CSV table of C-alpha atoms and ligand atoms in Angstrom, one decimal:
chain,number,residue,atom,x,y,z
A,896,MET,CA,-0.1,0.0,0.0
A,897,ILE,CA,1.0,3.6,-0.6
A,898,CYS,CA,0.3,6.8,1.2
A,899,ARG,CA,-2.9,8.3,-0.4
A,900,LEU,CA,-1.4,11.8,-0.1
A,901,CYS,CA,2.5,11.7,-0.8
A,902,LEU,CA,2.1,8.4,-2.6
A,903,LYS,CA,5.2,7.0,-1.0
A,904,ASP,CA,5.4,3.2,-0.7
A,905,SER,CA,4.3,1.9,2.7
A,906,ALA,CA,7.5,-0.1,2.8
A,907,SER,CA,9.6,3.0,3.0
A,908,ILE,CA,7.5,4.7,5.7
A,909,ALA,CA,7.6,3.9,9.4
A,910,SER,CA,3.9,3.9,10.2
A,911,VAL,CA,0.6,4.6,8.6
A,912,VAL,CA,-2.8,5.9,9.6
A,913,LYS,CA,-5.7,3.9,8.3
A,914,LEU,CA,-8.6,6.0,7.3
A,915,PHE,CA,-11.1,3.1,7.3
A,916,HIS,CA,-10.9,-0.5,8.4
A,917,ASN,CA,-9.8,0.6,11.8
A,918,SER,CA,-10.4,-0.8,15.2
A,919,ASP,CA,-13.4,0.7,17.0
A,920,LEU,CA,-11.1,3.0,19.0
A,921,ASN,CA,-9.6,4.6,16.0
A,922,ILE,CA,-12.6,4.6,13.6
A,923,ILE,CA,-13.7,8.1,14.5
A,924,GLU,CA,-10.1,9.6,14.1
A,925,GLY,CA,-9.8,7.8,10.7
A,926,LEU,CA,-13.1,9.2,9.4
A,927,GLU,CA,-12.1,12.7,10.9
A,928,VAL,CA,-8.8,12.6,9.0
A,929,ALA,CA,-10.6,11.6,5.8
A,930,ARG,CA,-12.9,14.7,6.3
A,931,LEU,CA,-9.9,17.0,6.8
A,932,ILE,CA,-8.2,15.7,3.6
A,933,LYS,CA,-11.3,16.5,1.7
A,934,LYS,CA,-11.6,19.8,3.3
A,935,TYR,CA,-8.1,21.1,3.0
A,936,LEU,CA,-6.6,19.1,0.0
A,937,GLU,CA,-9.9,18.5,-1.9
A,938,ILE,CA,-9.1,14.8,-2.3
A,939,GLU,CA,-12.0,12.6,-1.5
A,940,VAL,CA,-10.9,9.3,-0.1
A,941,THR,CA,-13.6,6.6,-0.1
A,942,HIS,CA,-13.5,3.4,1.8
A,943,ASP,CA,-13.0,1.5,-1.4
A,944,ASP,CA,-10.5,4.0,-2.9
A,945,VAL,CA,-8.5,2.1,-5.5
A,946,ILE,CA,-5.3,4.0,-4.8
A,947,SER,CA,-5.1,3.7,-1.1
A,948,THR,CA,-7.1,4.3,2.1
A,949,MET,CA,-4.2,5.1,4.3
A,950,ILE,CA,-1.8,8.0,4.9
A,951,CYS,CA,1.8,8.1,6.2
A,952,THR,CA,2.4,9.6,9.7
A,953,GLU,CA,4.4,12.4,8.1
A,954,CYS,CA,1.4,13.5,6.0
A,955,HIS,CA,-0.9,13.0,9.0
A,956,GLY,CA,1.5,15.3,11.0
A,957,HIS,CA,1.3,18.0,8.3
A,958,LEU,CA,-2.4,17.8,8.2
A,959,LYS,CA,-2.8,17.9,12.0
A,960,GLU,CA,-0.3,20.9,12.1
A,961,PHE,CA,-2.2,22.8,9.5
A,962,HIS,CA,-5.5,22.2,11.2
A,963,LYS,CA,-4.1,23.5,14.3
A,964,PHE,CA,-2.6,26.5,12.6
A,965,ARG,CA,-5.8,27.2,10.9
A,966,ARG,CA,-7.8,27.1,14.1
A,967,ASN,CA,-5.3,29.4,15.8
A,968,VAL,CA,-5.5,32.0,13.0
A,969,GLU,CA,-9.4,31.8,13.1
A,970,GLU,CA,-9.4,32.5,16.8
A,971,ARG,CA,-7.0,35.4,16.5
A,972,GLN,CA,-9.1,37.0,13.6
A,973,CYS,CA,-12.3,36.6,15.8
A,974,THR,CA,-10.7,38.5,18.6
A,975,LEU,CA,-9.4,41.2,16.2
A,976,ARG,CA,-13.0,41.5,14.8
A,977,SER,CA,-14.7,41.9,18.1
A,978,ASP,CA,-12.1,44.5,19.2
A,979,PHE,CA,-12.4,46.3,15.9
A,980,LEU,CA,-16.1,46.3,16.3
A,981,GLN,CA,-16.0,47.6,19.8
A,982,ILE,CA,-14.0,50.6,18.6
A,983,GLN,CA,-16.1,51.1,15.5
A,984,VAL,CA,-19.3,51.0,17.6
A,985,LYS,CA,-17.9,53.6,20.0
A,986,GLU,CA,-16.9,55.8,17.1
A,987,GLU,CA,-20.1,55.4,15.2
A,988,THR,CA,-22.1,56.3,18.4
A,989,THR,CA,-20.1,59.4,19.0
A,990,ASN,CA,-20.3,60.4,15.4
A,991,LEU,CA,-24.0,59.9,15.3
A,992,ILE,CA,-24.6,62.0,18.3
A,993,ALA,CA,-22.1,64.6,17.6
A,994,SER,CA,-22.9,65.3,14.0
A,995,ASN,CA,-25.9,65.7,11.8
A,996,ASN,CA,-24.3,63.8,8.9
A,997,GLY,CA,-25.7,60.3,8.8
A,998,ASN,CA,-23.4,57.4,8.8
A,999,ASP,CA,-24.2,54.1,7.3
A,1000,CYS,CA,-24.4,51.7,10.2
A,1001,ASP,CA,-24.0,48.7,7.8
A,1002,ARG,CA,-20.3,49.6,7.4
A,1003,ILE,CA,-19.5,48.7,11.0
A,1004,ILE,CA,-20.0,45.0,10.0
A,1005,PRO,CA,-17.1,43.8,7.9
A,1006,ASP,CA,-18.0,42.3,4.7
A,1007,THR,CA,-16.3,39.0,5.6
A,1008,TRP,CA,-18.0,38.7,8.9
A,1009,GLY,CA,-19.4,35.3,8.1
A,1010,MET,CA,-17.9,33.6,11.0
A,1011,GLU,CA,-16.8,30.1,10.1
A,1012,GLU,CA,-17.5,27.2,12.3
A,1013,ASP,CA,-14.6,25.9,14.4
A,1014,ALA,CA,-13.5,22.8,12.8
A,1015,PRO,CA,-14.1,19.8,15.1
A,1016,ASP,CA,-11.3,18.5,17.2
A,1017,TYR,CA,-9.9,15.0,16.6
A,1018,GLN,CA,-11.5,13.8,19.7
A,1019,MET,CA,-14.9,15.1,18.6
A,1020,ASP,CA,-17.8,12.8,18.4
A,1021,ILE,CA,-18.6,11.9,14.9
A,1022,ALA,CA,-22.3,12.8,15.1
A,1023,LYS,CA,-21.4,16.3,16.2
A,1024,SER,CA,-18.9,16.6,13.5
A,1025,GLU,CA,-21.6,15.8,10.9
A,1026,LEU,CA,-23.9,18.2,12.6
A,1027,ASP,CA,-21.3,20.9,12.3
A,1028,GLU,CA,-20.7,20.2,8.7
A,1029,GLU,CA,-24.4,20.8,8.1
A,1030,LYS,CA,-24.3,24.0,10.1
A,1031,ALA,CA,-21.3,25.2,8.1
A,1032,GLU,CA,-23.2,24.6,4.9
A,1033,ASN,CA,-26.2,26.5,6.2
A,1034,ASP,CA,-23.9,29.3,7.3
A,1035,GLN,CA,-25.7,32.4,6.4
A,1036,PRO,CA,-24.7,36.2,6.5
A,1037,ILE,CA,-25.8,37.9,9.7
A,1038,PHE,CA,-28.9,39.9,9.3
A,1039,LEU,CA,-29.4,42.5,12.0
A,1040,GLN,CA,-32.9,41.7,12.9
A,1041,THR,CA,-34.6,41.6,16.2
A,1042,SER,CA,-35.0,37.8,16.0
A,1043,ASP,CA,-31.2,37.5,15.7
A,1044,MET,CA,-30.7,39.5,18.7
A,1045,ASN,CA,-31.7,36.5,20.8
A,1046,THR,CA,-28.6,34.6,21.6
A,1047,ASN,CA,-30.2,31.2,21.4
A,1048,SER,CA,-31.5,31.9,17.8
A,1049,ALA,CA,-28.2,33.3,16.8
A,1050,VAL,CA,-26.5,30.1,18.0
A,1051,ASP,CA,-29.2,28.0,16.4
A,1052,LYS,CA,-28.5,29.6,13.1
A,1053,GLY,CA,-24.8,28.9,13.6
A,1054,ILE,CA,-23.9,32.5,13.8
A,1055,PHE,CA,-22.0,31.8,17.1
A,1056,PRO,CA,-20.2,28.7,18.2
A,1057,ASN,CA,-22.2,27.1,21.0
A,1058,ASP,CA,-19.2,26.8,23.3
A,1059,ASN,CA,-20.1,25.8,26.8
A,1060,ASP,CA,-17.0,27.0,28.3
A,1061,LEU,CA,-16.9,30.4,30.1
A,1062,THR,CA,-14.8,32.2,27.4
A,1063,GLY,CA,-17.1,31.1,24.7
A,1064,ALA,CA,-20.2,32.2,26.7
A,1065,LEU,CA,-18.5,35.6,27.3
A,1066,LYS,CA,-17.7,36.0,23.6
A,1067,THR,CA,-21.3,35.2,22.7
A,1068,ASN,CA,-22.5,37.9,25.1
A,1069,GLU,CA,-20.1,40.3,23.8
A,1070,MET,CA,-21.3,39.6,20.2
A,1071,ASP,CA,-24.8,39.9,21.4
A,1072,THR,CA,-24.1,43.4,22.9
A,1073,LEU,CA,-22.3,44.4,19.6
A,1074,LEU,CA,-25.3,43.3,17.6
A,1075,GLN,CA,-27.6,45.3,19.9
A,1076,TYR,CA,-25.3,48.2,19.4
A,1077,ALA,CA,-25.4,47.8,15.7
A,1078,GLN,CA,-29.2,47.4,15.7
A,1079,LEU,CA,-29.5,50.6,17.8
A,1080,LEU,CA,-27.2,52.5,15.4
A,1081,LYS,CA,-29.3,51.3,12.5
A,1082,GLU,CA,-32.5,52.5,14.2
A,1083,ILE,CA,-30.9,55.9,14.9
A,1084,HIS,CA,-29.9,56.1,11.3
A,1085,LYS,CA,-33.4,55.2,10.1
A,1086,LEU,CA,-34.8,57.8,12.5
A,1087,LYS,CA,-32.4,60.4,11.2
A,1088,ILE,CA,-33.4,59.7,7.6
A,1089,ASP,CA,-37.0,60.0,8.7
A,1090,ILE,CA,-36.4,63.3,10.3
A,1091,ARG,CA,-34.4,64.6,7.3
A,1092,SER,CA,-37.1,63.7,5.0
A,1093,ARG,CA,-39.7,65.4,7.2
A,1094,ASP,CA,-37.3,68.5,7.4
A,1095,GLU,CA,-37.2,68.4,3.6
A,1096,THR,CA,-41.0,68.4,3.5
A,1097,ASN,CA,-41.3,71.3,5.8
A,1098,GLN,CA,-38.7,73.2,3.9
A,1099,ASN,CA,-40.5,72.7,0.8
A,1100,LEU,CA,-43.8,73.8,2.5
A,1101,ILE,CA,-42.1,76.9,3.8
A,1102,ILE,CA,-40.6,77.7,0.4
A,1103,SER,CA,-44.0,77.3,-1.4
A,1104,LEU,CA,-45.8,79.3,1.3
A,1105,THR,CA,-43.2,82.1,1.1
A,1106,GLU,CA,-43.7,82.0,-2.7
A,1107,GLU,CA,-47.4,82.4,-2.2
A,1108,LEU,CA,-46.9,85.1,0.3
A,1109,VAL,CA,-44.7,87.1,-2.0
A,1110,ALA,CA,-47.2,86.6,-4.9
A,1111,LEU,CA,-50.1,87.7,-2.6
A,1112,ARG,CA,-48.1,90.7,-1.5
A,1113,HIS,CA,-47.5,91.6,-5.2
A,1114,GLU,CA,-51.1,91.2,-5.9
A,1115,VAL,CA,-52.1,93.4,-2.9
A,1116,LYS,CA,-49.6,96.0,-4.1
A,1117,LYS,CA,-51.2,96.0,-7.6
A,1118,GLN,CA,-54.7,96.2,-6.1
A,1119,LYS,CA,-53.6,99.1,-4.0
A,1120,VAL,CA,-52.6,101.0,-7.2
A,1121,VAL,CA,-55.9,100.3,-8.9
A,1122,PHE,CA,-58.1,101.0,-5.9
A,1123,PRO,CA,-56.6,103.7,-3.6
A,1124,PRO,CA,-57.4,102.8,0.0
A,1125,GLU,CA,-60.5,104.2,1.6
A,1126,GLU,CA,-59.5,107.4,3.3
A,1127,ASP,CA,-60.6,108.8,6.6
A,1128,THR,CA,-63.8,110.9,6.2
A,1129,SER,CA,-64.8,110.6,9.9
A,1130,LEU,CA,-64.8,114.3,10.4
A,1131,LEU,CA,-67.0,115.1,7.4
A,1132,PRO,CA,-70.8,115.2,7.7
A,1133,PRO,CA,-73.0,113.3,5.2
A,1134,MET,CA,-72.9,115.2,1.8
A,1135,PRO,CA,-74.2,116.6,-0.5
A,1136,PHE,CA,-76.0,119.2,1.6
A,1137,TYR,CA,-79.7,119.8,1.0
A,1138,SER,CA,-80.1,122.5,3.7
A,1139,PHE,CA,-78.4,125.9,3.1
A,1140,GLU,CA,-78.1,126.4,7.0
A,1141,ASP,CA,-76.2,123.0,7.4
A,1142,PHE,CA,-73.8,124.0,4.6
A,1143,LYS,CA,-73.1,127.4,6.2
A,1144,ILE,CA,-72.2,125.8,9.4
A,1145,PHE,CA,-69.9,123.3,7.6
A,1146,ASP,CA,-68.4,126.0,5.6
A,1147,GLY,CA,-67.6,128.0,8.6
A,1148,LYS,CA,-65.8,125.0,10.3
A,1149,ILE,CA,-63.9,124.0,7.2
A,1150,SER,CA,-61.8,127.2,7.2
A,1151,LEU,CA,-61.1,126.8,10.9
A,1152,GLU,CA,-60.5,123.1,11.4
A,1153,ASP,CA,-57.4,121.8,9.7
A,1154,ASP,CA,-58.1,118.1,10.1
A,1155,MET,CA,-61.6,118.5,8.6
A,1156,ARG,CA,-60.2,120.5,5.7
A,1157,VAL,CA,-57.5,117.9,5.0
A,1158,GLN,CA,-60.3,115.2,4.9
A,1159,LEU,CA,-62.4,117.3,2.5
A,1160,LYS,CA,-59.4,118.0,0.2
A,1161,SER,CA,-58.5,114.4,0.0
A,1162,LEU,CA,-62.1,113.4,-0.7
A,1163,ILE,CA,-62.3,116.0,-3.6
A,1164,LEU,CA,-58.9,114.8,-4.9
A,1165,ARG,CA,-60.0,111.4,-5.2
A,1166,LEU,CA,-63.0,112.3,-7.5
A,1167,GLY,CA,-62.5,111.3,-11.1
A,1168,GLY,CA,-63.7,113.4,-14.1
A,1169,LYS,CA,-62.4,113.0,-17.7
A,1170,ASP,CA,-61.8,116.8,-18.0
A,1171,MET,CA,-61.9,120.0,-16.0
A,1172,PRO,CA,-65.6,120.8,-16.6
A,1173,SER,CA,-66.7,117.4,-15.6
A,1174,PHE,CA,-64.5,117.4,-12.5
A,1175,MET,CA,-65.7,120.7,-11.3
A,1176,LYS,CA,-69.4,119.8,-11.7
A,1177,MET,CA,-68.9,116.5,-9.9
A,1178,ALA,CA,-67.0,118.2,-7.1
A,1179,ILE,CA,-69.6,120.9,-6.5
A,1180,LYS,CA,-72.4,118.3,-6.8
A,1181,SER,CA,-70.7,116.0,-4.2
A,1182,ILE,CA,-71.0,118.8,-1.7
A,1183,ILE,CA,-73.8,121.1,-2.8
A,1184,SER,CA,-76.9,119.4,-4.1
A,1185,ASP,CA,-78.8,120.9,-7.1
A,1186,GLU,CA,-81.7,121.6,-4.8
A,1187,MET,CA,-79.4,123.6,-2.5
A,1188,ALA,CA,-77.6,125.3,-5.5
A,1189,VAL,CA,-81.0,126.7,-6.6
A,1190,GLY,CA,-80.7,129.0,-3.6
A,1191,LEU,CA,-77.2,130.2,-4.7
A,1192,THR,CA,-76.1,132.6,-7.4
A,1193,TRP,CA,-72.9,133.4,-9.2
A,1194,ARG,CA,-72.5,137.0,-8.4
A,1195,GLY,CA,-74.8,137.2,-5.3
A,1196,THR,CA,-78.1,139.1,-4.7
A,1197,PRO,CA,-79.6,140.4,-1.5
A,1198,GLU,CA,-81.7,137.3,-1.4
A,1199,LYS,CA,-79.3,134.7,-2.7
A,1200,PRO,CA,-75.6,134.7,-1.8
A,1201,SER,CA,-72.8,134.0,-4.3
A,1202,ILE,CA,-71.2,130.6,-4.4
A,1203,GLN,CA,-67.9,132.4,-4.6
A,1204,GLU,CA,-68.3,133.6,-0.9
A,1205,PHE,CA,-67.8,130.1,0.5
A,1206,ALA,CA,-64.5,128.6,1.6
A,1207,THR,CA,-65.6,125.2,0.3
A,1208,PHE,CA,-65.9,126.6,-3.2
A,1209,LYS,CA,-62.4,128.1,-2.9
A,1210,ILE,CA,-61.0,124.7,-1.9
A,1211,ILE,CA,-62.6,123.0,-4.9
A,1212,LYS,CA,-61.3,125.7,-7.2
A,1213,ASP,CA,-57.7,125.4,-5.8
A,1214,ILE,CA,-57.8,121.6,-6.3
A,1215,CYS,CA,-59.1,122.0,-9.8
A,1216,GLN,CA,-56.2,124.3,-10.7
A,1217,THR,CA,-53.6,121.9,-9.5
A,1218,LYS,CA,-55.2,119.0,-11.1
A,1219,TYR,CA,-55.8,120.7,-14.5
A,1220,LYS,CA,-52.8,123.0,-15.0
A,1221,ASN,CA,-53.9,124.1,-18.5
A,1222,ALA,CA,-57.3,125.4,-17.4
A,1223,THR,CA,-57.5,129.1,-16.7
A,1224,ILE,CA,-59.4,130.7,-13.7
A,1225,ALA,CA,-61.8,132.2,-16.3
A,1226,ASP,CA,-62.5,128.7,-17.8
A,1227,ILE,CA,-63.1,127.3,-14.2
A,1228,ASN,CA,-65.4,130.3,-13.3
A,1229,ARG,CA,-67.4,129.9,-16.5
A,1230,VAL,CA,-68.1,126.3,-15.8
A,1231,CYS,CA,-69.1,127.1,-12.1
A,1232,GLN,CA,-71.3,130.0,-13.2
A,1233,GLN,CA,-73.1,127.8,-15.7
A,1234,HIS,CA,-73.5,125.1,-13.1
A,1235,VAL,CA,-75.1,127.5,-10.6
A,1236,VAL,CA,-77.2,129.2,-13.1
A,1237,HIS,CA,-78.7,125.9,-14.6
A,1238,ALA,CA,-79.3,124.3,-11.1
A,1239,LYS,CA,-82.9,125.4,-11.4
A,1240,ASP,CA,-83.3,123.6,-14.7
A,1241,ARG,CA,-81.7,120.3,-13.5
A,1242,VAL,CA,-84.0,120.3,-10.5
A,1243,GLY,CA,-87.0,120.8,-12.7
A,1244,LYS,CA,-86.0,118.1,-15.0
A,1245,LYS,CA,-85.5,115.8,-12.1
A,1246,LEU,CA,-88.9,116.5,-10.8
A,1247,LYS,CA,-90.5,115.9,-14.2
A,1248,LYS,CA,-88.8,112.6,-14.4
A,1249,LYS,CA,-90.1,111.7,-10.9
A,1250,GLU,CA,-93.6,112.7,-11.9
A,1251,MET,CA,-93.5,110.7,-15.0
A,1252,ALA,CA,-92.2,107.7,-13.1
A,1253,LEU,CA,-95.0,108.1,-10.7
A,1254,SER,CA,-97.8,108.6,-13.3
A,1255,ILE,CA,-96.7,105.5,-15.1
B,353,ZN,ZN1,2.4,10.5,3.0
């Protein structure tokens, strides 16, 4: 027989390790060696292997040594990972609290963090070894979900080695805490994204409201130009006057009381009128009714006073002159004279219209 691995003749080698056909005591070890050969060297040795079902002690030594070496490296890497994670978790927590810039929690988990199963020891029971192999096959990447936070479920899924010794238990707890940290960080991250999206929504709302406000202000400004605001007329009596006595009292006050005069002037200024004559007629009519104007004259008689005597009339004339710069005083006077003279005719026409309306 030859060594299945180095292919040296058994005659030239001191002793051999039989993989199968062993005594009961060595049967487990033999099968375990076959498993390791398959695992590390990718050579599948079966019990009816045509080449050989044994290996030399030298090859066996190499295999055992390599297995030990591999386990040692794995253990060291695991320690490194948990130390690294602890530092990372601390940093991430500090960063998250200190700054508003979100960090991706996922990156604290190294990509290669699919913890491999500890390979079973030589003395390990064969049934457990098969079970472990199954676990290794089902080894899945770690998902940070609440169900995984449970130590038992994590162990069940083969994420953590189910070591019963104290060190193993501590490591499991440590990992559990780290997972909880990571989960917490993920939740914080999610919340931050949520807050950020809300901030964005609010920001957009504020922007659109501001735009609307600006548009409204603009609109109001435009409206103000078209319709001058209602001015204060609180000091003025109801006009036009129908009673000459009331008008005389008002006219007396208007030359004495500044505030009242200001209100009257602004009222007259706001009157329209396509030209000077129409403005003058409208202005006089808004203060002196035609019915009252019948009792006035242009030049004045012992019975009927002249319109020119009154302060109110002078105010109207002044405003007209500032409004229509091209109109001469003679023009303005002529319009006023006609207005006063024809007051009687206008009242007569109005009465006729009323009578006609009543007769119908
Ligand atoms: Zn060999």
